[in-house]
Short mmCIF file of C-alpha atoms in Angstrom, two decimals:
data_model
loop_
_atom_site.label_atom_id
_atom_site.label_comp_id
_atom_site.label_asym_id
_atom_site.label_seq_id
_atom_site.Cartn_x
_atom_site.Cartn_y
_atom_site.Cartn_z
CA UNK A 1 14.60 -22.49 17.23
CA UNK A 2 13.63 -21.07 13.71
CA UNK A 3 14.01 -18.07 11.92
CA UNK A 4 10.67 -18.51 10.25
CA UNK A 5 8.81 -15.51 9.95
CA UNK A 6 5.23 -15.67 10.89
CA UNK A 7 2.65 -14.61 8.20
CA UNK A 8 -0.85 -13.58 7.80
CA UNK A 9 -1.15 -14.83 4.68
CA UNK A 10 0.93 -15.60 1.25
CA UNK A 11 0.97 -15.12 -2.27
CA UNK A 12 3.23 -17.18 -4.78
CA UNK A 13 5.93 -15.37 -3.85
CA UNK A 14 5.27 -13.11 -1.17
CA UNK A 15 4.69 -13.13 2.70
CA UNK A 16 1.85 -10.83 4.20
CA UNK A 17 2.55 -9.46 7.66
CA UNK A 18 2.34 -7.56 10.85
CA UNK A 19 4.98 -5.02 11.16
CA UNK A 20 7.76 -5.54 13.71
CA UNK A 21 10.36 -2.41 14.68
CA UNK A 22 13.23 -4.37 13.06
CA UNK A 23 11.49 -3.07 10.06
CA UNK A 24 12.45 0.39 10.71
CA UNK A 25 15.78 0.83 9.33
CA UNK A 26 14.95 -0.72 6.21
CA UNK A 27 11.64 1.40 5.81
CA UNK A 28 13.19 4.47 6.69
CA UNK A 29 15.75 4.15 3.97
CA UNK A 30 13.27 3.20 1.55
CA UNK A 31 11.25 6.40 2.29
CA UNK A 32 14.36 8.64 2.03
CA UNK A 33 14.50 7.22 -1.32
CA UNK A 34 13.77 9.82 -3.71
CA UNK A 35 12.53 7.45 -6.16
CA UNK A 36 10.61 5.52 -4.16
CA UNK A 37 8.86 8.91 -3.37
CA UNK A 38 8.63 10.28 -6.59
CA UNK A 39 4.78 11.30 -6.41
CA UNK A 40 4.54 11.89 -2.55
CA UNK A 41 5.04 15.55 -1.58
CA UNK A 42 8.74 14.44 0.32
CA UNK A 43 10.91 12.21 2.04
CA UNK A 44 9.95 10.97 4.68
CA UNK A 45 12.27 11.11 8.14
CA UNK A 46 13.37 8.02 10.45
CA UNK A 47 10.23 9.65 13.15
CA UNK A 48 7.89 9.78 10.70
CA UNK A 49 8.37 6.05 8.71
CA UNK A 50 8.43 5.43 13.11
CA UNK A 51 5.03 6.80 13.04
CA UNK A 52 3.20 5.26 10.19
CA UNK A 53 4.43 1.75 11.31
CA UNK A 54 2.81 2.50 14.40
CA UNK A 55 -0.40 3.87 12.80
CA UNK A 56 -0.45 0.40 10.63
CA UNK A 57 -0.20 -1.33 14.09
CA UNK A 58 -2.43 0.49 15.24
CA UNK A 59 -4.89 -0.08 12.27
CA UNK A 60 -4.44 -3.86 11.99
CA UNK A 61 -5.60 -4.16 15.99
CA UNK A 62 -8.49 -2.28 15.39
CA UNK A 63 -9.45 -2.99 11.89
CA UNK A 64 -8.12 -6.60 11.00
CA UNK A 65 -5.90 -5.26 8.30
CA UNK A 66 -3.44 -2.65 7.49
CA UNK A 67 -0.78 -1.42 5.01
CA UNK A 68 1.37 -5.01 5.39
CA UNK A 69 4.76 -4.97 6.08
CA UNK A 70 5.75 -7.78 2.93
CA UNK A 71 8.58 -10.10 2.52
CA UNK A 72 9.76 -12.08 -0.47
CA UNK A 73 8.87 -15.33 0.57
CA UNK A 74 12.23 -17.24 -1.25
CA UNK A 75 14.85 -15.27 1.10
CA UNK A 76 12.40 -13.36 3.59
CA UNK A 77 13.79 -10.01 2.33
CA UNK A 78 11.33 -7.01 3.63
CA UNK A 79 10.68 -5.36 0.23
CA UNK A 80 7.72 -2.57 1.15
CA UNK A 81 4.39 -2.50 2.29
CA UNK A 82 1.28 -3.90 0.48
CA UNK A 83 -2.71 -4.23 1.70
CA UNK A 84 -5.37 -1.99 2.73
CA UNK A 85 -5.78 1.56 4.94
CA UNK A 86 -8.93 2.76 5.87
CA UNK A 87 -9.02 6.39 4.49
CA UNK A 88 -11.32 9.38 5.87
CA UNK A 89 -10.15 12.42 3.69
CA UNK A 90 -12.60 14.68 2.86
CA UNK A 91 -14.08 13.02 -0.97
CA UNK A 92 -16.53 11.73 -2.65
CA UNK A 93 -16.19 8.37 -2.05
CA UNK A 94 -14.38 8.44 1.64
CA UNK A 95 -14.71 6.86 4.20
CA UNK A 96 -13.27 4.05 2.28
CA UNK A 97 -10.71 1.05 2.57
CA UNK A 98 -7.91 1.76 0.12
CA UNK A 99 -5.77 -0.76 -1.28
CA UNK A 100 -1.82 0.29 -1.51
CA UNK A 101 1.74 -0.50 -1.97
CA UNK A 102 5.19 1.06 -1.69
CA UNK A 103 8.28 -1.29 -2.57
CA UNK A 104 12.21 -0.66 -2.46
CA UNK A 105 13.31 0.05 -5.87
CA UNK A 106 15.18 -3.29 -5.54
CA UNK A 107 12.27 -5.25 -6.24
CA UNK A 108 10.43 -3.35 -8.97
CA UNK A 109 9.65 -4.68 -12.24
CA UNK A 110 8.89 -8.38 -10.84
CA UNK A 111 5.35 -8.32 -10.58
CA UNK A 112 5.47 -8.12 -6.91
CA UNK A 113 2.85 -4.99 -6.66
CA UNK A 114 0.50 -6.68 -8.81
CA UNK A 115 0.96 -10.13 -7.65
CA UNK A 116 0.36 -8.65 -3.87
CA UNK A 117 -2.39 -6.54 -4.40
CA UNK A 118 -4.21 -8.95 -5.82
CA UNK A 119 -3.69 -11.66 -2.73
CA UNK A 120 -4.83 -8.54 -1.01
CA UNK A 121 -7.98 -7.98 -2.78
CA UNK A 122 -9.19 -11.89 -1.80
CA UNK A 123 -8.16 -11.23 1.59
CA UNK A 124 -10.26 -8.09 1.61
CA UNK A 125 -13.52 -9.92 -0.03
CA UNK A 126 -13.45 -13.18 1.70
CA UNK A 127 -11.44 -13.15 4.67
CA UNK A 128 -12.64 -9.77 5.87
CA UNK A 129 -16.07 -9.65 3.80
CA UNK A 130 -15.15 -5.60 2.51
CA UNK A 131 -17.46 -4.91 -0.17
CA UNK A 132 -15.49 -2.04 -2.06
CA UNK A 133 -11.83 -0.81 -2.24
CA UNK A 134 -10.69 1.93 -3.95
CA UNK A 135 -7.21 2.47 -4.79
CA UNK A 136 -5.88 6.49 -5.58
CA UNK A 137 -2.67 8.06 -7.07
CA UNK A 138 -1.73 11.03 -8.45
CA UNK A 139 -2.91 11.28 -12.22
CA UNK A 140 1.13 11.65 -13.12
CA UNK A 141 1.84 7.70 -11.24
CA UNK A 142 0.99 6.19 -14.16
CA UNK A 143 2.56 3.29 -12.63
CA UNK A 144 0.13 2.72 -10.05
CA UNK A 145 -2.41 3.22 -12.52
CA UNK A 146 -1.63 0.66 -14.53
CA UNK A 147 -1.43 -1.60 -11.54
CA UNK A 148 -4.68 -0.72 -10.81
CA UNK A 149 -6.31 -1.78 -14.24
CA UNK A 150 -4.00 -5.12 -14.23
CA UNK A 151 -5.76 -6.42 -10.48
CA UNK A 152 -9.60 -5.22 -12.49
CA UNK A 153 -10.06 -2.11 -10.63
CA UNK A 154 -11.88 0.64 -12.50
CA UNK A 155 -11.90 4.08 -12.70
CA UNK A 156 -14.50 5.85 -10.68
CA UNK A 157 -13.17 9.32 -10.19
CA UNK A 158 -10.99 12.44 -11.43
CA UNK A 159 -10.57 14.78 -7.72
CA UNK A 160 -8.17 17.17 -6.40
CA UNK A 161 -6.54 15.41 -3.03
CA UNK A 162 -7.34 17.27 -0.14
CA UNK A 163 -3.84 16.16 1.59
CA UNK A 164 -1.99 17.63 -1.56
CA UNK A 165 -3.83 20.49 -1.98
CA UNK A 166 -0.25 22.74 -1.74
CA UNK A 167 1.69 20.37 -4.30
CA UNK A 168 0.09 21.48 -7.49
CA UNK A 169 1.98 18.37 -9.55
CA UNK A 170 0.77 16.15 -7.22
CA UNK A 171 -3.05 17.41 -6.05
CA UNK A 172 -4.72 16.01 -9.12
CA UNK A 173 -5.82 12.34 -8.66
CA UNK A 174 -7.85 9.34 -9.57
CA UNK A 175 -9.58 7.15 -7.67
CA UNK A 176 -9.88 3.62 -8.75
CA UNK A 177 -12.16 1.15 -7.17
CA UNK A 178 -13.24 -2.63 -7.53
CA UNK A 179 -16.09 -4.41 -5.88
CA UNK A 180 -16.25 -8.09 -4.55
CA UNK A 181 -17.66 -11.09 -6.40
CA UNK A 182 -16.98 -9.23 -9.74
#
């Protein structure tokens, strides 16, 4: 019998997959991570990193895709979530698929957001044949801005996110977006 994880797909280093609830302890103390967190309104609790796996299960039946739970392909460490959401706040440019990440502080600064949002991207165009994804973050995440220009995405939009409308640091954002074949 093997311990071999099953994936969707891979990058160089990373393993793309459906979420499984042995991924809930891990998760859960990744969102109680302030840091982690730093541009989300809070925390999140052990229910509610319950819920959103089961809204990116939910997703990935119905849509083909979701937020993926990831794993570092050279030890199969879970280290966060990258892929797509399909988003329906109230904007300009929504309904859209979104393209997004969240990784344990234990793996940052190794190119793994990047790296995976990228894979992503081709399995958006030409798996899935998505024409447009748009990626958002608070204007202060200048992290995940600078993601977002390193995987060719371009800015499309200044807005104030309806969702964070009663966290004035966090309410204005920018929308990024990237089309296929470009």
């Amino acid at each position: 019998m093997t311990n071999e994880k099953s994936y969707l797909f891979k990058s160089a280093r990373l393993g793309f997959r459906q979420w499984h609830s042995s991924d809930l302890i891990l998760f859960a103390s990744m969102n109680a991570d302030e840091e982690v967190m730093e541009f989300f309104p809070s925390t999140l609790s052990r229910e509610q990193t319950e819920s959103f796996i089961q809204r990116m299960q939910g997703q990935f039946i119905e849509r083909g895709y979701c937020y993926f739970a990831v794993d570092e392909l050279a030890n199969s460490n879970f280290i966060g979530f990258i892929g797509l959401s399909f988003q329906t706040y109230l904007a300009d440019f929504t309904p859209c698929v979104d393209i997004g990440w969240r990784i344990s502080k234990n793996y940052w600064n190794r190119g793994y957001a990047t790296e995976g949002a990228i894979r992503c991207l081709e399995f958006a165009f030409y798996d899935l044949g998505i024409e447009k994804i748009y990626a958002v973050c608070p204007k202060i995440n200048l992290k995940s801005e600078r993601i977002m220009i390193k995987i060719g995405m371009q800015k499309e939009h200044d807005f104030k996110h309806p969702d964070l409308i009663n966290y004035p640091g966090l309410v204005d954002c920018v929308a990024y977006a990237i089309e296929g074949n470009t």
